[in-house]
mmCIF file of C-alpha atoms in Angstrom:
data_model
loop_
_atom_site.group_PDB
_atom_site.id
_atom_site.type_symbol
_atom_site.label_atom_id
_atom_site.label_comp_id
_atom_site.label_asym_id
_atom_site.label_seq_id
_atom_site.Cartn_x
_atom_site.Cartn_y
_atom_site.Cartn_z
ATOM 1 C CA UNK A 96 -114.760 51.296 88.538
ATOM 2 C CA UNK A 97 -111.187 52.259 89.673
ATOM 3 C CA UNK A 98 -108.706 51.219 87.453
ATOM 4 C CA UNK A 99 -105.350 50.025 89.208
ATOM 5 C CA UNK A 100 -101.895 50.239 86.840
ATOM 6 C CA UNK A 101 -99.988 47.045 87.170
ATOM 7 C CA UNK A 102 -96.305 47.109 88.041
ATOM 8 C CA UNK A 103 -93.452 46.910 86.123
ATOM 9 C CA UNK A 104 -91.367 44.018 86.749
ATOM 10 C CA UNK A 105 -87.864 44.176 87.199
ATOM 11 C CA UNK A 106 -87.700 41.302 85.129
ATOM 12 C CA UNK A 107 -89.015 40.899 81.776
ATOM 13 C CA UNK A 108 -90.564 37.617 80.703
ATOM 14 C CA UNK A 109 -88.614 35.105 78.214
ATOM 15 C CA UNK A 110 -91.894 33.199 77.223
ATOM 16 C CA UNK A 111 -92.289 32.485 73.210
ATOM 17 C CA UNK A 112 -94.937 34.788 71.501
ATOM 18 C CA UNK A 113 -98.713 33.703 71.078
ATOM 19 C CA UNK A 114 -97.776 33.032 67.324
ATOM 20 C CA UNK A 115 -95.210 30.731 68.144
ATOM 21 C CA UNK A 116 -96.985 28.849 70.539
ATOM 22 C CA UNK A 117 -99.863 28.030 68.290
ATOM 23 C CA UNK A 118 -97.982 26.974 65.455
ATOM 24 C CA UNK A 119 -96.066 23.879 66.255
ATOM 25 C CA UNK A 120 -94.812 23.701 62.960
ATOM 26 C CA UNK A 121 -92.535 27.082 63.087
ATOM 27 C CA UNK A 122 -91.042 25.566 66.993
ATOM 28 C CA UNK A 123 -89.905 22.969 65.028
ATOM 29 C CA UNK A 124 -88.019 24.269 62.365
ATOM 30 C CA UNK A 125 -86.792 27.048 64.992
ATOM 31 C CA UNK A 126 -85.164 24.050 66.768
ATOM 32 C CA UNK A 127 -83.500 22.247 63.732
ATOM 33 C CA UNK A 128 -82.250 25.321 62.745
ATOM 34 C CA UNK A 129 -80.395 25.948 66.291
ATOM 35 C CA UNK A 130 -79.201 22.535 66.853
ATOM 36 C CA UNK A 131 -77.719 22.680 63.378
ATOM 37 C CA UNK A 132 -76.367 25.630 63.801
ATOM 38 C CA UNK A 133 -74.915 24.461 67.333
ATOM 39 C CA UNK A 134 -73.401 21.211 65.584
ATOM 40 C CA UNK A 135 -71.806 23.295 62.747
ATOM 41 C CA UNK A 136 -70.298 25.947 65.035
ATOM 42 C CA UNK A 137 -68.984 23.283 67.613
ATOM 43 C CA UNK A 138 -67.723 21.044 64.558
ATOM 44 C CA UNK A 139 -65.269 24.111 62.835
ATOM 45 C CA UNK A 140 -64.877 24.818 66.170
ATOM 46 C CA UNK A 141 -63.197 21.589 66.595
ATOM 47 C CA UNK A 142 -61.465 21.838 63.269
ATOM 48 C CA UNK A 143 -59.558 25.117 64.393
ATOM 49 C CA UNK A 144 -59.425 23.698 67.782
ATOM 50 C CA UNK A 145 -57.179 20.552 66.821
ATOM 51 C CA UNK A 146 -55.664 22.539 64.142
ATOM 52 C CA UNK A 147 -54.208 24.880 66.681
ATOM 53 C CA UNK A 148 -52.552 22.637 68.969
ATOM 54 C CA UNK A 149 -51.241 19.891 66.755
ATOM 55 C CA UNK A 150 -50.087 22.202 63.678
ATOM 56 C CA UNK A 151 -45.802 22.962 64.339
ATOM 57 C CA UNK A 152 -45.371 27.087 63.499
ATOM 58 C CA UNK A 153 -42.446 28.834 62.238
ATOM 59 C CA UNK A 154 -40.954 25.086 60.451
ATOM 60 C CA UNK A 155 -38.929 25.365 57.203
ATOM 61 C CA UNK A 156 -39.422 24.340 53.684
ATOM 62 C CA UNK A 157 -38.914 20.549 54.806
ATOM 63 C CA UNK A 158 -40.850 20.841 57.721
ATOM 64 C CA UNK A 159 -38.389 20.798 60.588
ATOM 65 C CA UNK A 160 -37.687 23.274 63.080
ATOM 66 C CA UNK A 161 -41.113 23.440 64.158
ATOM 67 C CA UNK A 162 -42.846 24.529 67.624
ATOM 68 C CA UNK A 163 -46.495 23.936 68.677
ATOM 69 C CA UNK A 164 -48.714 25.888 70.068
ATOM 70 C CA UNK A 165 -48.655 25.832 74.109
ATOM 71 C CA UNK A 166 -50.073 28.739 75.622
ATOM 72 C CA UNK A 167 -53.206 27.368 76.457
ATOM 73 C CA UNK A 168 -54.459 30.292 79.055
ATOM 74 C CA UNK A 169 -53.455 32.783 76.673
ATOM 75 C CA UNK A 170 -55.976 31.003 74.023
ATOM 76 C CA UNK A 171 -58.386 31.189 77.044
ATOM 77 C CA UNK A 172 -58.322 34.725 77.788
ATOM 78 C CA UNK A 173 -58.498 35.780 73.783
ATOM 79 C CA UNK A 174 -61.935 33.353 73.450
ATOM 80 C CA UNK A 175 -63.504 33.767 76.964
ATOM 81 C CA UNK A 176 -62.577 37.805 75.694
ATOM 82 C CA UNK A 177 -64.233 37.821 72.382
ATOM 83 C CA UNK A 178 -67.100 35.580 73.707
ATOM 84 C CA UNK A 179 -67.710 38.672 76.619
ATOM 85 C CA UNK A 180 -67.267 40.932 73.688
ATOM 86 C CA UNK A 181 -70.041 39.476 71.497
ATOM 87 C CA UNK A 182 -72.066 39.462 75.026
ATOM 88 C CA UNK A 183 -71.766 42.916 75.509
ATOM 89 C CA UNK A 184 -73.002 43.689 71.667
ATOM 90 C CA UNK A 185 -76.067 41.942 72.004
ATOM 91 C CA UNK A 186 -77.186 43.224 75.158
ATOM 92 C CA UNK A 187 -76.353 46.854 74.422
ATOM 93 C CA UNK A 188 -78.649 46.015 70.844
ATOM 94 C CA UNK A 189 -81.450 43.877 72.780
ATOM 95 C CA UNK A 190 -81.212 44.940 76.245
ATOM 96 C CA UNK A 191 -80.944 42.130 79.522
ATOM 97 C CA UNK A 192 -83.272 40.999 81.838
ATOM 98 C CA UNK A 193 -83.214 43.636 84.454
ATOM 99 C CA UNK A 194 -82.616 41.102 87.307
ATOM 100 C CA UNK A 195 -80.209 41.482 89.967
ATOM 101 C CA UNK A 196 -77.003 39.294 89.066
ATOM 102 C CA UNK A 197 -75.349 36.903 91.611
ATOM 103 C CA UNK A 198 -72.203 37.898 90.211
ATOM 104 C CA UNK A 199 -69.896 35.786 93.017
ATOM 105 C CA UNK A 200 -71.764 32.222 92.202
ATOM 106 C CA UNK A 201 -71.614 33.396 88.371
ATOM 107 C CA UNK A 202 -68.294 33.988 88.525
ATOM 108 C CA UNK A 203 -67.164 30.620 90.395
ATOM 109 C CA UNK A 204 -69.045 29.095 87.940
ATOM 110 C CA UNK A 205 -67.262 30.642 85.108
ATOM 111 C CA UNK A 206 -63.980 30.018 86.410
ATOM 112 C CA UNK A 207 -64.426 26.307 87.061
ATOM 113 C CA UNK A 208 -65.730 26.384 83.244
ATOM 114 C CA UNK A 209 -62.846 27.843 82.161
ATOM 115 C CA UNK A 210 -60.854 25.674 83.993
ATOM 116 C CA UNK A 211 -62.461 22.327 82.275
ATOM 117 C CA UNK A 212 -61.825 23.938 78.526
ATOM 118 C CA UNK A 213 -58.427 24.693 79.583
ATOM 119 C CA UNK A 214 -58.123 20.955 81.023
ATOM 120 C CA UNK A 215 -59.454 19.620 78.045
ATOM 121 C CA UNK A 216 -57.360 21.969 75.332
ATOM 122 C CA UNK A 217 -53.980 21.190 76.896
ATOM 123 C CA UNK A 218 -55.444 17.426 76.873
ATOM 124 C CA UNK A 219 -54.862 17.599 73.153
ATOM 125 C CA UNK A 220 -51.229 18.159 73.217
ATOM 126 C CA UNK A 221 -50.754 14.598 74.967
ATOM 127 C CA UNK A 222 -54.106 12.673 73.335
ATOM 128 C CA UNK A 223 -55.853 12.197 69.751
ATOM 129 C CA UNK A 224 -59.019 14.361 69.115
ATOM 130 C CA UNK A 225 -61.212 11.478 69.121
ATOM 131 C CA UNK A 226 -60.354 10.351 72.375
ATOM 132 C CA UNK A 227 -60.319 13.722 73.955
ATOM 133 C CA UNK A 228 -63.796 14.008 72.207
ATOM 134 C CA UNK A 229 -64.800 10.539 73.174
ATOM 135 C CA UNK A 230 -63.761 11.331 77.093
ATOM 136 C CA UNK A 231 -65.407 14.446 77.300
ATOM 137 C CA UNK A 232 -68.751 12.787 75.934
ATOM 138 C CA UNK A 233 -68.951 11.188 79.111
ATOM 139 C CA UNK A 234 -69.356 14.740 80.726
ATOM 140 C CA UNK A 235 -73.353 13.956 81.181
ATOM 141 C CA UNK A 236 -72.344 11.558 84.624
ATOM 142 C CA UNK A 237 -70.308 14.223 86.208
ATOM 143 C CA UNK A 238 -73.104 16.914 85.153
ATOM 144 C CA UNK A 239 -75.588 14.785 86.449
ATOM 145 C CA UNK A 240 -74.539 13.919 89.968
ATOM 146 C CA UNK A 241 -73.043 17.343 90.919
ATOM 147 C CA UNK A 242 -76.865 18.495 89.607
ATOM 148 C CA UNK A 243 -78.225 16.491 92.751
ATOM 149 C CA UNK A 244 -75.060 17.444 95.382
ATOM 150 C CA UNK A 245 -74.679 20.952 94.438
ATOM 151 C CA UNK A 246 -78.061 22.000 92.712
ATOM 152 C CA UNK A 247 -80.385 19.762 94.560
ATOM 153 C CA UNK A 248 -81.795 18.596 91.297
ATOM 154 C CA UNK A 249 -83.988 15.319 91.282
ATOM 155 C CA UNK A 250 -84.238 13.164 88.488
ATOM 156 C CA UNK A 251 -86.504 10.112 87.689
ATOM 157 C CA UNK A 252 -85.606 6.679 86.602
ATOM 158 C CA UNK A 253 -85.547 7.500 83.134
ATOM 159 C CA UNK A 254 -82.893 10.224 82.768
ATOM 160 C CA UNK A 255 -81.020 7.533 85.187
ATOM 161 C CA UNK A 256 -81.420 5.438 82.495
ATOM 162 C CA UNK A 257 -80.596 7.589 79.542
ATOM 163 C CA UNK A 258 -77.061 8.604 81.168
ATOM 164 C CA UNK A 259 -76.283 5.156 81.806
ATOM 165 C CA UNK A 260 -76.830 4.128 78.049
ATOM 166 C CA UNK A 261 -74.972 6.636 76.611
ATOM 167 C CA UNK A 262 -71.705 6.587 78.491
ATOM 168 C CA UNK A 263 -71.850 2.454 78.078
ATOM 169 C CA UNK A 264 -71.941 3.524 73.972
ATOM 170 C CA UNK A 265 -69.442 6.196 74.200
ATOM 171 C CA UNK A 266 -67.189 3.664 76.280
ATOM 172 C CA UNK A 267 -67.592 0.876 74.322
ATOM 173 C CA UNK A 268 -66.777 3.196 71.029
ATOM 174 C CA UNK A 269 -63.657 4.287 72.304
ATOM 175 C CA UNK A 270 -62.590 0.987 74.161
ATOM 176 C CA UNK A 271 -63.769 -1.107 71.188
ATOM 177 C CA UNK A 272 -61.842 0.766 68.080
ATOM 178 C CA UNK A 273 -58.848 -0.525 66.899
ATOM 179 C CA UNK A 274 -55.829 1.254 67.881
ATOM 180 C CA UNK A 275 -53.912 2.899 64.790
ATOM 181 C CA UNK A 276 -50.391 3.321 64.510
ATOM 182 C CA UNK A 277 -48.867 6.343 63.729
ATOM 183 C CA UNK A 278 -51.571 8.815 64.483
ATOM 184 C CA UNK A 279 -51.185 12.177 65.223
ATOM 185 C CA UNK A 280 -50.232 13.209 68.683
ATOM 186 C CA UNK A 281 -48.786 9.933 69.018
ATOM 187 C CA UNK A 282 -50.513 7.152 71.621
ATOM 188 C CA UNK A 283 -52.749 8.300 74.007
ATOM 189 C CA UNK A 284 -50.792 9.203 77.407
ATOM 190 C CA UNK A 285 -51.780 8.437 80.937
ATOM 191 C CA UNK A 286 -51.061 12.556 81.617
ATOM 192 C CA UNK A 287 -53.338 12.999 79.005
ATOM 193 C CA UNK A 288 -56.312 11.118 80.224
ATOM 194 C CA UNK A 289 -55.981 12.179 83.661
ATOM 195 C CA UNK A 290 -56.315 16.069 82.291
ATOM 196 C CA UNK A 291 -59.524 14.607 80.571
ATOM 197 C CA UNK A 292 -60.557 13.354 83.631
ATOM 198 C CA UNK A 293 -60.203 16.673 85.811
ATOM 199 C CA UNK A 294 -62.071 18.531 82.804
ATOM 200 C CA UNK A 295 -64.876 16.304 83.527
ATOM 201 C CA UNK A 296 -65.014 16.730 87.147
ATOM 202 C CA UNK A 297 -64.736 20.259 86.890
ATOM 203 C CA UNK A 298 -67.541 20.593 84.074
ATOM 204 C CA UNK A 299 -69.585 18.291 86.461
ATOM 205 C CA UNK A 300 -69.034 21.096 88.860
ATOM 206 C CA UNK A 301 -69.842 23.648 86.486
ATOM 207 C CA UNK A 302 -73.176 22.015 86.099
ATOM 208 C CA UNK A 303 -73.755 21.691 89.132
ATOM 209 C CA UNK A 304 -73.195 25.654 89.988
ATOM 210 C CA UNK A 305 -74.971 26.814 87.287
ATOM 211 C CA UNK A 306 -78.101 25.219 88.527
ATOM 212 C CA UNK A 307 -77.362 27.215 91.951
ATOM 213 C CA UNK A 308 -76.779 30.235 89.693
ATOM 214 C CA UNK A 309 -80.374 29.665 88.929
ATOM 215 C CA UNK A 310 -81.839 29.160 92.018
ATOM 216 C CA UNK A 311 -79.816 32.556 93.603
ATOM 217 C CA UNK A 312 -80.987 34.652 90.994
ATOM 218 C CA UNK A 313 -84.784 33.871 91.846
ATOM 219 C CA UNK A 314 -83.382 34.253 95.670
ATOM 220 C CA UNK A 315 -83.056 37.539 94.539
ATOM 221 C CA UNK A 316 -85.591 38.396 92.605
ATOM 222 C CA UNK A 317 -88.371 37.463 94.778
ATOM 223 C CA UNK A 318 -91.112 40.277 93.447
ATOM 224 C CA UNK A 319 -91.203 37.700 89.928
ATOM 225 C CA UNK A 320 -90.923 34.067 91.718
ATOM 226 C CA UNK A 321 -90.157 31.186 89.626
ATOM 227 C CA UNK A 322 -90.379 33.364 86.565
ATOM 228 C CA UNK A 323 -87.002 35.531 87.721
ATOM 229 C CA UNK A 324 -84.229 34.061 85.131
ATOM 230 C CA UNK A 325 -80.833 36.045 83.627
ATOM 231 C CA UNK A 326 -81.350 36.292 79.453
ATOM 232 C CA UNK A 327 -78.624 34.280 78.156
ATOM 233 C CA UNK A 328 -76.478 36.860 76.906
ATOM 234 C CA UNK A 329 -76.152 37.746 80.470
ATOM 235 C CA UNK A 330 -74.884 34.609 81.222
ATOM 236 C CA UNK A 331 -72.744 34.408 78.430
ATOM 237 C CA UNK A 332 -70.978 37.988 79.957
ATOM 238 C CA UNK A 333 -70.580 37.161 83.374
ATOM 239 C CA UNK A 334 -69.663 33.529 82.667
ATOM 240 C CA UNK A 335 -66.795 34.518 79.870
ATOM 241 C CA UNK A 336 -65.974 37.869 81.568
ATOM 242 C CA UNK A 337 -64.742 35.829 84.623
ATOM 243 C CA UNK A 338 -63.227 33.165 82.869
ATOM 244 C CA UNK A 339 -61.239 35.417 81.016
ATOM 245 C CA UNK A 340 -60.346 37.191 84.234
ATOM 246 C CA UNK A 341 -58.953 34.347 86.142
ATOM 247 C CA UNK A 342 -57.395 33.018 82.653
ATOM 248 C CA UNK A 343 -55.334 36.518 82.457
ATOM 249 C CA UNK A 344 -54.117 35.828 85.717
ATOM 250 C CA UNK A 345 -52.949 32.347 85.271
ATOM 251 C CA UNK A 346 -51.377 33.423 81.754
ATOM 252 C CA UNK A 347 -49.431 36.409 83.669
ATOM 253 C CA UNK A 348 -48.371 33.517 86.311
ATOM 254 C CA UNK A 349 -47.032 31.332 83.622
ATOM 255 C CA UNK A 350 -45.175 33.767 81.473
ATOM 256 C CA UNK A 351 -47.782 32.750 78.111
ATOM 257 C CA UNK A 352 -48.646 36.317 77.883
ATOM 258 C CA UNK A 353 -45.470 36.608 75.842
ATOM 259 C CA UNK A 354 -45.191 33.250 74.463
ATOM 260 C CA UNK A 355 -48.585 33.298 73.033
ATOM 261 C CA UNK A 356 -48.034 36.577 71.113
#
């Protein structure tokens, strides 16, 4: 019989090993481990986050004399950097997915991202943590209807149902808490909110061109069909490498280039 050599994709396959797959048990604690790790990363995250913009720098003994911390694209182009940076390591030690990169819908993508964090970090300077947190819970509607305008996404009743239930609990959390005097960053202000409000519209766009992301990159990368997918330290360069592109530019525009040193 004549023996025909298969050929080599262009992309190589993300599916879990045979091991994995037959032992349920191991999936599981693979998953608890990574949304633990996800919560404790996001939650010092958050820590540092809060701790940069409310803390006052270069006060005296007593306190006074104090600035904060404004330079919010300059913050932007040091994490969207580092983020790129830790990109680059891992592919260079693991190697990507050999696909062909839609690097103009990838880069939109990462700009409008970039563009929500930035929203959302200057947010803090005129509203408390828990509200900005609170707000930006609610990204799932935003997320979810540019999904169906911008990625063509479809959804059944149920994940209609699911959104709906938890932005009625995270409104009725922040709506329904007692308002406390004195906190820091003062009362929430209506400049504030409306930046919250912009973040989520833009990270309901972001959502919605990252799903076209998707689609382009099996557009172009027919030879593997539905199989043809970026590894996600790809995505994590191109997104952060262009987000820390356009954030440069808006931090040269605004003179935080200097400030922020």
């Amino acid at each position: 019989p004549e023996f025909v050599a298969s050929p080599r994709p262009t992309c190589e396959s993300k599916m879990p090993p045979k091991s994995e797959a037959a032992n349920p048990m191991m999936s599981t604690i693979k998953m608890a481990i990574a949304v633990a790790g996800i919560f404790a990363s996001f939650g010092f995250f958050a820590i540092l986050q809060e701790d940069l913009f409310k803390k006052e720098y270069g006060a005296d003994a007593k306190g006074k004399g104090g600035q904060k911390f404004k330079s919010t694209f300059f913050m932007m182009v040091a994490e969207r950097g580092i983020n790129a940076l830790v990109a680059v390591v891992f592919l260079v030690v693991g190697g990507g997915s050999k696909c062909m990169v839609p690097v103009r819908e990838i880069a939109l993508s990462g700009g409008t991202q970039m563009m929500a964090m930035a929203s959302s970090n200057e947010a803090l300077r005129y509203v408390s943590y828990p509200t900005q947190v609170l707000g930006k819970s609610c990204k799932m509607v935003p997320v979810f209807l540019m999904g169906i305008l911008i990625g063509g996404k479809k959804y059944d009743w149920t994940m209609y149902f699911q959104v709906a239930v938890v932005t009625a609990g995270v409104v009725v959390f922040n709506f329904g808490a007692p308002v406390k005097a004195g906190k820091g960053g003062g009362s929430d202000s209506s400049y504030g909110l409306g930046l919250i409000a912009f973040s989520l519209f833009l990270d309901g766009l972001t959502g919605g061109l990252q799903d076209k992301v998707k689609n382009t990159v099996k557009t172009l990368n027919p030879e593997k069909g539905a199989g043809a997918k970026l590894s996600m330290f790809e995505s994590m360069l191109y997104t952060n490498l262009s987000g820390a592109v356009i954030a440069l530019v808006l931090c040269a525009a605004t003179g935080q280039i200097q400030e922020g040193i």
